[in-house]
Amino acid sequence: QVQLVESGGGLVNTGGSLKLTCVVSGSVFSVAYMAWYRQSPGKQRELVASSDNSGRTNYDYTVRGRFTISRDNAKNTLYLIMNNLKPEDTAVYYCNANGISHTGRYQDFDTWGQGTQVTVSS
């Protein structure tokens, strides 16, 4: 099995910064796509930023220029540096990853973390 564990959420003031970390562990053979999503109360989960294993990144327009996604492929770890945070960034942030696992045989995985709360006070 493959597990994702996020960390780094918390409470910050408007204009503050946070760094989220997502570690992929378990029977991982390779990780292809990794992404951060967020969900606030009453809203659908939305893509914040993504990264594929060729280095291509993609950002939602609401965070472009403020957030930076990066990954350490050797550690199967994904990061999200969030600068100039705004109250509308308040949400539970989820990590998502897909790739190939190996538990006796190779198979695809697509796994979510448990989420980490980010709260930005005005």
C-alpha atoms as an extended CHARMM CRD file, in Angstrom:
* protein
*
       122  EXT
         1         1  GLN       CA              0.0000000000        0.0000000000        0.0000000000  PROA      1               0.0000000000
         2         2  VAL       CA              0.9440000000        3.6160000000       -0.5470000000  PROA      2               0.0000000000
         3         3  GLN       CA              0.3830000000        6.3250000000        2.0440000000  PROA      3               0.0000000000
         4         4  LEU       CA              0.5740000000       10.1100000000        1.8520000000  PROA      4               0.0000000000
         5         5  VAL       CA              1.1440000000       12.2410000000        4.9340000000  PROA      5               0.0000000000
         6         6  GLU       CA              0.8570000000       16.0210000000        4.8190000000  PROA      6               0.0000000000
         7         7  SER       CA              2.2720000000       18.4380000000        7.3690000000  PROA      7               0.0000000000
         8         8  GLY       CA              2.9700000000       22.1290000000        7.7570000000  PROA      8               0.0000000000
         9         9  GLY       CA             -0.4960000000       23.6310000000        8.0250000000  PROA      9               0.0000000000
        10        10  GLY       CA             -1.3870000000       26.1640000000       10.6760000000  PROA      10              0.0000000000
        11        11  LEU       CA             -2.7230000000       29.6090000000       11.5030000000  PROA      11              0.0000000000
        12        12  VAL       CA             -1.0830000000       32.6840000000        9.9850000000  PROA      12              0.0000000000
        13        13  ASN       CA             -1.9370000000       36.3280000000        9.5010000000  PROA      13              0.0000000000
        14        14  THR       CA             -2.7140000000       37.8400000000        6.1260000000  PROA      14              0.0000000000
        15        15  GLY       CA              0.5220000000       38.2520000000        4.2120000000  PROA      15              0.0000000000
        16        16  GLY       CA              2.2170000000       35.4420000000        6.0660000000  PROA      16              0.0000000000
        17        17  SER       CA              3.8470000000       32.2960000000        4.7140000000  PROA      17              0.0000000000
        18        18  LEU       CA              3.6190000000       28.5560000000        5.2270000000  PROA      18              0.0000000000
        19        19  LYS       CA              5.3590000000       25.5280000000        3.7640000000  PROA      19              0.0000000000
        20        20  LEU       CA              3.4110000000       22.3130000000        3.2780000000  PROA      20              0.0000000000
        21        21  THR       CA              5.1110000000       18.9470000000        2.9500000000  PROA      21              0.0000000000
        22        22  CYS       CA              3.7120000000       15.6760000000        1.6130000000  PROA      22              0.0000000000
        23        23  VAL       CA              5.6500000000       12.4320000000        2.0000000000  PROA      23              0.0000000000
        24        24  VAL       CA              4.7540000000        9.4110000000       -0.1130000000  PROA      24              0.0000000000
        25        25  SER       CA              5.6610000000        6.1400000000        1.5640000000  PROA      25              0.0000000000
        26        26  GLY       CA              4.9550000000        2.4410000000        1.3820000000  PROA      26              0.0000000000
        27        27  SER       CA              5.3390000000        0.1250000000       -1.5790000000  PROA      27              0.0000000000
        28        28  VAL       CA              6.2200000000        2.8680000000       -4.0590000000  PROA      28              0.0000000000
        29        29  PHE       CA              8.0020000000        1.9320000000       -7.2590000000  PROA      29              0.0000000000
        30        30  SER       CA              7.6430000000        5.2930000000       -8.9900000000  PROA      30              0.0000000000
        31        31  VAL       CA              5.6350000000        8.4860000000       -8.5960000000  PROA      31              0.0000000000
        32        32  ALA       CA              4.4060000000       10.2890000000      -11.6840000000  PROA      32              0.0000000000
        33        33  TYR       CA              1.9620000000       13.0660000000      -10.9300000000  PROA      33              0.0000000000
        34        34  MET       CA              1.7780000000       14.9330000000       -7.6100000000  PROA      34              0.0000000000
        35        35  ALA       CA             -0.5200000000       17.7690000000       -6.7080000000  PROA      35              0.0000000000
        36        36  TRP       CA             -1.9740000000       19.9270000000       -3.9900000000  PROA      36              0.0000000000
        37        37  TYR       CA             -5.7160000000       20.4490000000       -3.7600000000  PROA      37              0.0000000000
        38        38  ARG       CA             -7.7410000000       22.4190000000       -1.2590000000  PROA      38              0.0000000000
        39        39  GLN       CA            -11.2830000000       22.4190000000        0.0010000000  PROA      39              0.0000000000
        40        40  SER       CA            -13.0420000000       25.0450000000        2.0770000000  PROA      40              0.0000000000
        41        41  PRO       CA            -16.4570000000       24.6020000000        3.7360000000  PROA      41              0.0000000000
        42        42  GLY       CA            -19.3130000000       24.4860000000        1.2600000000  PROA      42              0.0000000000
        43        43  LYS       CA            -17.0080000000       24.3540000000       -1.7560000000  PROA      43              0.0000000000
        44        44  GLN       CA            -15.7310000000       21.6280000000       -4.0210000000  PROA      44              0.0000000000
        45        45  ARG       CA            -12.1780000000       20.4170000000       -3.7970000000  PROA      45              0.0000000000
        46        46  GLU       CA            -10.0550000000       22.4050000000       -6.2480000000  PROA      46              0.0000000000
        47        47  LEU       CA             -6.6150000000       21.9970000000       -7.7460000000  PROA      47              0.0000000000
        48        48  VAL       CA             -4.0360000000       24.4100000000       -6.3560000000  PROA      48              0.0000000000
        49        49  ALA       CA             -0.8500000000       23.2660000000       -8.0810000000  PROA      49              0.0000000000
        50        50  SER       CA              0.5400000000       20.1660000000       -9.7450000000  PROA      50              0.0000000000
        51        51  SER       CA              3.8800000000       18.7100000000      -10.7710000000  PROA      51              0.0000000000
        52        52  ASP       CA              4.6860000000       15.8230000000      -13.0930000000  PROA      52              0.0000000000
        53        53  ASN       CA              7.8640000000       13.7800000000      -13.1520000000  PROA      53              0.0000000000
        54        54  SER       CA              9.2890000000       15.7290000000      -16.0830000000  PROA      54              0.0000000000
        55        55  GLY       CA              9.2950000000       18.9190000000      -14.0340000000  PROA      55              0.0000000000
        56        56  ARG       CA              6.2300000000       20.5580000000      -15.5380000000  PROA      56              0.0000000000
        57        57  THR       CA              4.1770000000       22.5390000000      -13.0600000000  PROA      57              0.0000000000
        58        58  ASN       CA              0.7190000000       24.0210000000      -13.2090000000  PROA      58              0.0000000000
        59        59  TYR       CA             -0.9670000000       26.5480000000      -10.9200000000  PROA      59              0.0000000000
        60        60  ASP       CA             -4.4730000000       27.7720000000      -10.3660000000  PROA      60              0.0000000000
        61        61  TYR       CA             -4.6180000000       31.4220000000      -11.3870000000  PROA      61              0.0000000000
        62        62  THR       CA             -5.5780000000       32.4730000000       -7.8530000000  PROA      62              0.0000000000
        63        63  VAL       CA             -2.2220000000       31.3240000000       -6.4450000000  PROA      63              0.0000000000
        64        64  ARG       CA              0.1090000000       31.9100000000       -9.3860000000  PROA      64              0.0000000000
        65        65  GLY       CA              2.9750000000       34.1420000000       -8.3160000000  PROA      65              0.0000000000
        66        66  ARG       CA              2.3720000000       33.4850000000       -4.6200000000  PROA      66              0.0000000000
        67        67  PHE       CA              2.6740000000       29.6930000000       -4.2880000000  PROA      67              0.0000000000
        68        68  THR       CA              5.5230000000       27.4840000000       -5.4630000000  PROA      68              0.0000000000
        69        69  ILE       CA              5.2630000000       23.7230000000       -5.8800000000  PROA      69              0.0000000000
        70        70  SER       CA              8.3750000000       21.5720000000       -5.8760000000  PROA      70              0.0000000000
        71        71  ARG       CA              9.3040000000       17.9350000000       -5.3890000000  PROA      71              0.0000000000
        72        72  ASP       CA             12.2240000000       15.8300000000       -4.2930000000  PROA      72              0.0000000000
        73        73  ASN       CA             11.9130000000       12.6780000000       -6.3760000000  PROA      73              0.0000000000
        74        74  ALA       CA             14.6320000000       10.8770000000       -4.4270000000  PROA      74              0.0000000000
        75        75  LYS       CA             12.5730000000       11.3020000000       -1.2600000000  PROA      75              0.0000000000
        76        76  ASN       CA              9.1230000000       11.0050000000       -2.8780000000  PROA      76              0.0000000000
        77        77  THR       CA              8.2740000000       14.2940000000       -1.2250000000  PROA      77              0.0000000000
        78        78  LEU       CA              6.1670000000       17.1900000000       -2.4710000000  PROA      78              0.0000000000
        79        79  TYR       CA              6.3060000000       20.7300000000       -1.1480000000  PROA      79              0.0000000000
        80        80  LEU       CA              4.1370000000       23.8100000000       -1.4210000000  PROA      80              0.0000000000
        81        81  ILE       CA              5.5740000000       27.1500000000       -0.3770000000  PROA      81              0.0000000000
        82        82  MET       CA              2.7700000000       29.6370000000        0.1680000000  PROA      82              0.0000000000
        83        83  ASN       CA              3.6280000000       33.3160000000        0.3690000000  PROA      83              0.0000000000
        84        84  ASN       CA              1.4740000000       36.4090000000        0.7530000000  PROA      84              0.0000000000
        85        85  LEU       CA             -1.3760000000       34.3240000000        2.1200000000  PROA      85              0.0000000000
        86        86  LYS       CA             -4.8920000000       35.7030000000        1.9730000000  PROA      86              0.0000000000
        87        87  PRO       CA             -8.0160000000       34.8350000000        3.9880000000  PROA      87              0.0000000000
        88        88  GLU       CA             -9.4800000000       33.2040000000        0.8790000000  PROA      88              0.0000000000
        89        89  ASP       CA             -6.6210000000       30.6810000000        0.9710000000  PROA      89              0.0000000000
        90        90  THR       CA             -8.1350000000       29.2400000000        4.1390000000  PROA      90              0.0000000000
        91        91  ALA       CA             -8.9570000000       25.5810000000        3.4900000000  PROA      91              0.0000000000
        92        92  VAL       CA             -7.9420000000       22.0120000000        4.1430000000  PROA      92              0.0000000000
        93        93  TYR       CA             -5.0510000000       21.2410000000        1.8070000000  PROA      93              0.0000000000
        94        94  TYR       CA             -4.7650000000       17.7250000000        0.4050000000  PROA      94              0.0000000000
        95        95  CYS       CA             -1.8880000000       16.0200000000       -1.3210000000  PROA      95              0.0000000000
        96        96  ASN       CA             -2.5730000000       13.6650000000       -4.2260000000  PROA      96              0.0000000000
        97        97  ALA       CA             -0.1310000000       11.3800000000       -5.9750000000  PROA      97              0.0000000000
        98        98  ASN       CA             -0.2870000000        8.6780000000       -8.5890000000  PROA      98              0.0000000000
        99        99  GLY       CA              2.2490000000        6.2650000000       -9.9420000000  PROA      99              0.0000000000
       100       100  ILE       CA              3.2100000000        2.6270000000       -9.7140000000  PROA      100             0.0000000000
       101       101  SER       CA              3.4370000000        0.5180000000       -6.5920000000  PROA      101             0.0000000000
       102       102  HSD       CA              5.0550000000       -2.8630000000       -6.1830000000  PROA      102             0.0000000000
       103       103  THR       CA              3.7810000000       -5.3970000000       -3.6900000000  PROA      103             0.0000000000
       104       104  GLY       CA              4.7680000000       -8.5750000000       -5.4310000000  PROA      104             0.0000000000
       105       105  ARG       CA              3.3930000000       -7.2160000000       -8.6830000000  PROA      105             0.0000000000
       106       106  TYR       CA              3.3410000000       -3.7920000000      -10.2890000000  PROA      106             0.0000000000
       107       107  GLN       CA              0.0790000000       -1.8690000000      -10.1610000000  PROA      107             0.0000000000
       108       108  ASP       CA             -1.1260000000        1.6950000000      -10.4580000000  PROA      108             0.0000000000
       109       109  PHE       CA             -1.9360000000        3.7680000000       -7.4160000000  PROA      109             0.0000000000
       110       110  ASP       CA             -3.7900000000        7.0550000000       -6.9730000000  PROA      110             0.0000000000
       111       111  THR       CA             -3.7620000000        8.1040000000       -3.3470000000  PROA      111             0.0000000000
       112       112  TRP       CA             -4.8130000000       11.0400000000       -1.2050000000  PROA      112             0.0000000000
       113       113  GLY       CA             -3.4720000000       12.2930000000        2.0930000000  PROA      113             0.0000000000
       114       114  GLN       CA             -5.6000000000       13.0720000000        5.1190000000  PROA      114             0.0000000000
       115       115  GLY       CA             -5.3210000000       16.8340000000        4.6880000000  PROA      115             0.0000000000
       116       116  THR       CA             -3.7960000000       19.6670000000        6.6810000000  PROA      116             0.0000000000
       117       117  GLN       CA             -5.6670000000       22.7810000000        7.7760000000  PROA      117             0.0000000000
       118       118  VAL       CA             -4.4670000000       26.1960000000        6.6540000000  PROA      118             0.0000000000
       119       119  THR       CA             -6.1460000000       29.1850000000        8.2640000000  PROA      119             0.0000000000
       120       120  VAL       CA             -5.3550000000       32.7740000000        7.2890000000  PROA      120             0.0000000000
       121       121  SER       CA             -6.7020000000       35.4400000000        9.6180000000  PROA      121             0.0000000000
       122       122  SER       CA             -7.6460000000       38.8830000000        8.3490000000  PROA      122             0.0000000000
